[in-house]
PDB file of C-alpha atoms in Angstrom:
ATOM      1  CA  MET A  38      81.567  21.276-128.582  1.00 51.00           C
ATOM      2  CA  PRO A  39      79.988  18.292-129.204  1.00 72.00           C
ATOM      3  CA  GLU A  40      77.936  18.585-132.649  1.00 74.00           C
ATOM      4  CA  ALA A  41      75.006  17.498-131.367  1.00 81.00           C
ATOM      5  CA  ILE A  42      75.069  20.778-128.503  1.00 84.00           C
ATOM      6  CA  LYS A  43      75.960  22.820-131.568  1.00 79.00           C
ATOM      7  CA  ASN A  44      72.473  21.402-133.636  1.00 81.00           C
ATOM      8  CA  ALA A  45      70.409  21.330-130.757  1.00 84.00           C
ATOM      9  CA  SER A  46      67.318  24.081-131.441  1.00 82.00           C
ATOM     10  CA  VAL A  47      66.565  23.430-127.835  1.00 83.00           C
ATOM     11  CA  PHE A  48      69.613  25.490-127.051  1.00 83.00           C
ATOM     12  CA  ALA A  49      70.030  27.330-129.896  1.00 81.00           C
ATOM     13  CA  ASP A  50      69.628  30.782-128.014  1.00 80.00           C
ATOM     14  CA  LEU A  51      72.382  30.691-124.940  1.00 81.00           C
ATOM     15  CA  PRO A  52      75.083  32.858-124.145  1.00 83.00           C
ATOM     16  CA  LYS A  53      78.056  31.084-125.285  1.00 83.00           C
ATOM     17  CA  ARG A  54      79.545  31.339-121.434  1.00 83.00           C
ATOM     18  CA  ASP A  55      76.693  28.800-121.011  1.00 83.00           C
ATOM     19  CA  VAL A  56      77.419  26.639-123.688  1.00 84.00           C
ATOM     20  CA  LYS A  57      80.343  25.738-121.464  1.00 85.00           C
ATOM     21  CA  HIS A  58      78.740  25.617-118.790  1.00 83.00           C
ATOM     22  CA  LEU A  59      76.368  22.613-120.972  1.00 87.00           C
ATOM     23  CA  VAL A  60      79.730  20.933-122.488  1.00 87.00           C
ATOM     24  CA  ALA A  61      81.482  21.161-119.050  1.00 86.00           C
ATOM     25  CA  ALA A  62      78.341  19.152-118.245  1.00 87.00           C
ATOM     26  CA  VAL A  63      77.601  16.515-121.090  1.00 91.00           C
ATOM     27  CA  THR A  64      79.034  13.060-121.381  1.00 92.00           C
ATOM     28  CA  GLU A  65      79.858  11.619-125.180  1.00 93.00           C
ATOM     29  CA  ARG A  66      78.004   8.975-126.322  1.00 95.00           C
ATOM     30  CA  THR A  67      78.836   6.972-128.915  1.00 96.00           C
ATOM     31  CA  ILE A  68      75.588   4.287-129.555  1.00 97.00           C
ATOM     32  CA  PRO A  69      76.042   1.881-131.790  1.00 98.00           C
ATOM     33  CA  ALA A  70      72.587   0.775-134.209  1.00 98.00           C
ATOM     34  CA  GLY A  71      70.200  -1.521-132.677  1.00 98.00           C
ATOM     35  CA  THR A  72      70.633  -1.071-129.453  1.00 97.00           C
ATOM     36  CA  VAL A  73      68.151  -0.679-126.437  1.00 97.00           C
ATOM     37  CA  VAL A  74      68.950   3.549-125.397  1.00 96.00           C
ATOM     38  CA  ILE A  75      66.003   4.059-123.032  1.00 95.00           C
ATOM     39  CA  GLU A  76      63.512   0.997-122.197  1.00 94.00           C
ATOM     40  CA  GLN A  77      59.647   2.513-122.006  1.00 92.00           C
ATOM     41  CA  GLY A  78      58.212   1.871-118.697  1.00 91.00           C
ATOM     42  CA  GLU A  79      61.809   2.726-116.613  1.00 92.00           C
ATOM     43  CA  PRO A  80      62.919   5.501-114.521  1.00 88.00           C
ATOM     44  CA  GLY A  81      64.346   8.345-116.267  1.00 88.00           C
ATOM     45  CA  VAL A  82      68.110   9.033-115.389  1.00 89.00           C
ATOM     46  CA  GLY A  83      69.503  11.462-118.296  1.00 91.00           C
ATOM     47  CA  PHE A  84      68.736  13.417-121.663  1.00 92.00           C
ATOM     48  CA  PHE A  85      69.834  12.452-125.221  1.00 94.00           C
ATOM     49  CA  VAL A  86      71.234  15.400-127.202  1.00 93.00           C
ATOM     50  CA  ILE A  87      71.528  13.810-130.891  1.00 95.00           C
ATOM     51  CA  GLY A  88      74.400  14.830-132.792  1.00 93.00           C
ATOM     52  CA  SER A  89      75.056  11.628-135.847  1.00 94.00           C
ATOM     53  CA  GLY A  90      72.993   8.424-136.532  1.00 96.00           C
ATOM     54  CA  SER A  91      69.950   8.938-135.928  1.00 97.00           C
ATOM     55  CA  ALA A  92      66.582   6.583-133.479  1.00 98.00           C
ATOM     56  CA  THR A  93      63.710   5.659-133.905  1.00 97.00           C
ATOM     57  CA  VAL A  94      60.911   6.349-131.263  1.00 95.00           C
ATOM     58  CA  LYS A  95      58.116   4.062-129.823  1.00 94.00           C
ATOM     59  CA  VAL A  96      55.301   3.311-127.692  1.00 91.00           C
ATOM     60  CA  ARG A  97      53.256   0.548-126.857  1.00 92.00           C
ATOM     61  CA  GLY A  98      55.236  -1.108-130.126  1.00 92.00           C
ATOM     62  CA  LYS A  99      54.392   0.930-132.509  1.00 92.00           C
ATOM     63  CA  THR A 100      56.574   3.005-134.068  1.00 93.00           C
ATOM     64  CA  ILE A 101      55.840   6.634-133.985  1.00 89.00           C
ATOM     65  CA  ARG A 102      59.249   8.535-134.698  1.00 90.00           C
ATOM     66  CA  THR A 103      62.183   8.867-136.565  1.00 94.00           C
ATOM     67  CA  LEU A 104      64.671  11.204-134.406  1.00 95.00           C
ATOM     68  CA  GLY A 105      68.275  12.662-135.834  1.00 95.00           C
ATOM     69  CA  PRO A 106      71.145  14.886-135.572  1.00 94.00           C
ATOM     70  CA  GLY A 107      69.882  17.632-133.581  1.00 91.00           C
ATOM     71  CA  ASP A 108      67.005  16.164-132.279  1.00 92.00           C
ATOM     72  CA  HIS A 109      66.284  15.403-128.513  1.00 90.00           C
ATOM     73  CA  PHE A 110      64.691  12.783-126.292  1.00 93.00           C
ATOM     74  CA  GLY A 111      64.399  12.015-121.867  1.00 90.00           C
ATOM     75  CA  GLU A 112      63.227  15.003-120.881  1.00 87.00           C
ATOM     76  CA  VAL A 113      59.434  13.913-119.895  1.00 84.00           C
ATOM     77  CA  ALA A 114      60.734  11.663-117.443  1.00 85.00           C
ATOM     78  CA  LEU A 115      63.075  14.146-116.233  1.00 85.00           C
ATOM     79  CA  ILE A 116      60.209  16.643-115.588  1.00 82.00           C
ATOM     80  CA  ASP A 117      57.445  15.161-114.670  1.00 85.00           C
ATOM     81  CA  ARG A 118      59.544  12.253-112.723  1.00 86.00           C
ATOM     82  CA  GLY A 119      57.737   9.766-114.333  1.00 86.00           C
ATOM     83  CA  ALA A 120      58.774   6.391-116.359  1.00 88.00           C
ATOM     84  CA  ARG A 121      60.427   6.349-119.328  1.00 90.00           C
ATOM     85  CA  MET A 122      56.663   7.108-122.344  1.00 88.00           C
ATOM     86  CA  ALA A 123      59.144   5.684-125.096  1.00 92.00           C
ATOM     87  CA  GLU A 124      61.498   3.011-126.211  1.00 95.00           C
ATOM     88  CA  VAL A 125      63.907   4.581-127.633  1.00 97.00           C
ATOM     89  CA  THR A 126      66.117   3.096-130.331  1.00 98.00           C
ATOM     90  CA  ALA A 127      69.550   3.287-132.298  1.00 98.00           C
ATOM     91  CA  ALA A 128      68.460   3.237-135.839  1.00 98.00           C
ATOM     92  CA  ALA A 129      72.225   3.014-136.779  1.00 97.00           C
ATOM     93  CA  ASP A 130      75.031   4.215-135.192  1.00 97.00           C
ATOM     94  CA  MET A 131      74.636   7.505-132.674  1.00 96.00           C
ATOM     95  CA  GLU A 132      76.817   9.982-131.395  1.00 94.00           C
ATOM     96  CA  CYS A 133      75.645  11.889-128.431  1.00 95.00           C
ATOM     97  CA  VAL A 134      75.946  13.688-125.379  1.00 93.00           C
ATOM     98  CA  VAL A 135      73.665  12.786-121.628  1.00 94.00           C
ATOM     99  CA  LEU A 136      72.829  15.294-119.861  1.00 91.00           C
ATOM    100  CA  PRO A 137      72.652  13.352-115.949  1.00 91.00           C
ATOM    101  CA  ALA A 138      69.257  13.129-114.394  1.00 88.00           C
ATOM    102  CA  TRP A 139      69.879  16.218-111.692  1.00 88.00           C
ATOM    103  CA  GLN A 140      72.321  18.691-114.080  1.00 88.00           C
ATOM    104  CA  PHE A 141      69.229  18.703-116.299  1.00 85.00           C
ATOM    105  CA  ARG A 142      66.981  20.080-113.744  1.00 86.00           C
ATOM    106  CA  ALA A 143      69.364  22.685-112.849  1.00 86.00           C
ATOM    107  CA  PHE A 144      70.612  23.485-116.026  1.00 84.00           C
ATOM    108  CA  VAL A 145      66.438  24.260-116.788  1.00 82.00           C
ATOM    109  CA  HIS A 146      65.947  25.698-114.135  1.00 85.00           C
ATOM    110  CA  ASP A 147      68.986  28.493-114.379  1.00 86.00           C
ATOM    111  CA  HIS A 148      68.347  28.580-118.616  1.00 84.00           C
ATOM    112  CA  PRO A 149      64.435  29.776-119.218  1.00 83.00           C
ATOM    113  CA  GLU A 150      64.957  29.587-122.419  1.00 82.00           C
ATOM    114  CA  VAL A 151      65.947  26.325-122.708  1.00 83.00           C
ATOM    115  CA  ALA A 152      62.616  25.481-120.712  1.00 81.00           C
ATOM    116  CA  TRP A 153      61.017  27.429-122.762  1.00 83.00           C
ATOM    117  CA  ALA A 154      62.703  25.514-126.401  1.00 81.00           C
ATOM    118  CA  LEU A 155      62.090  22.497-124.079  1.00 82.00           C
ATOM    119  CA  MET A 156      57.899  23.495-123.937  1.00 81.00           C
ATOM    120  CA  GLN A 157      57.727  24.017-127.916  1.00 81.00           C
ATOM    121  CA  SER A 158      59.286  20.766-128.667  1.00 79.00           C
ATOM    122  CA  LEU A 159      56.680  18.655-126.340  1.00 79.00           C
ATOM    123  CA  VAL A 160      53.717  21.470-127.636  1.00 80.00           C
ATOM    124  CA  LYS A 161      55.105  20.052-130.729  1.00 79.00           C
ATOM    125  CA  ARG A 162      55.082  16.929-130.553  1.00 72.00           C
ATOM    126  CA  VAL A 163      51.898  16.121-128.973  1.00 72.00           C
ATOM    127  CA  ILE A 164      50.778  18.004-131.809  1.00 70.00           C
ATOM    128  CA  ARG A 165      52.262  15.288-134.343  1.00 63.00           C
ATOM    129  CA  ASP A 166      51.632  12.503-132.501  1.00 62.00           C
ATOM    130  CA  ALA A 167      47.547  14.062-131.542  1.00 61.00           C
ATOM    131  CA  GLU A 168      47.559  14.338-135.762  1.00 62.00           C
ATOM    132  CA  ALA A 169      49.012  10.613-136.079  1.00 58.00           C
ATOM    133  CA  ASP A 170      46.638   9.197-134.464  1.00 62.00           C
ATOM    134  CA  GLU A 171      43.945  11.211-136.157  1.00 63.00           C
ATOM    135  CA  ASP A 172      45.696   9.256-139.891  1.00 61.00           C
ATOM    136  CA  SER A 173      45.709   5.872-138.540  1.00 57.00           C
TER     137      SER A 173
END
């Protein structure tokens, strides 16, 4: 099983049989440091989970967070079918798994525990970003 899935809290409550289906659906990618993984304003084509390495997230050129093993990104554009809200760049070489948009929607629909974990993650991000803006 890819480390990214094993370490991701968003998949922590999945039954083992569903984890097997997820593993079969994802693609493993190695992303070199410095690579822009997603570009702000572009359409969303995949959901990424980091197995190793790190990435920086920028909105309008301002770094808003750093992501590491077990973290995920790319879900917002897949959920609302809008453009990417941020740029994500590999800060160090990364090993990731990627779930394509069409499989992401179907998987989340069929696995409410993943939908719930995504909502919790999004709420935490919104609160953290709002607090960071207040501190600036």
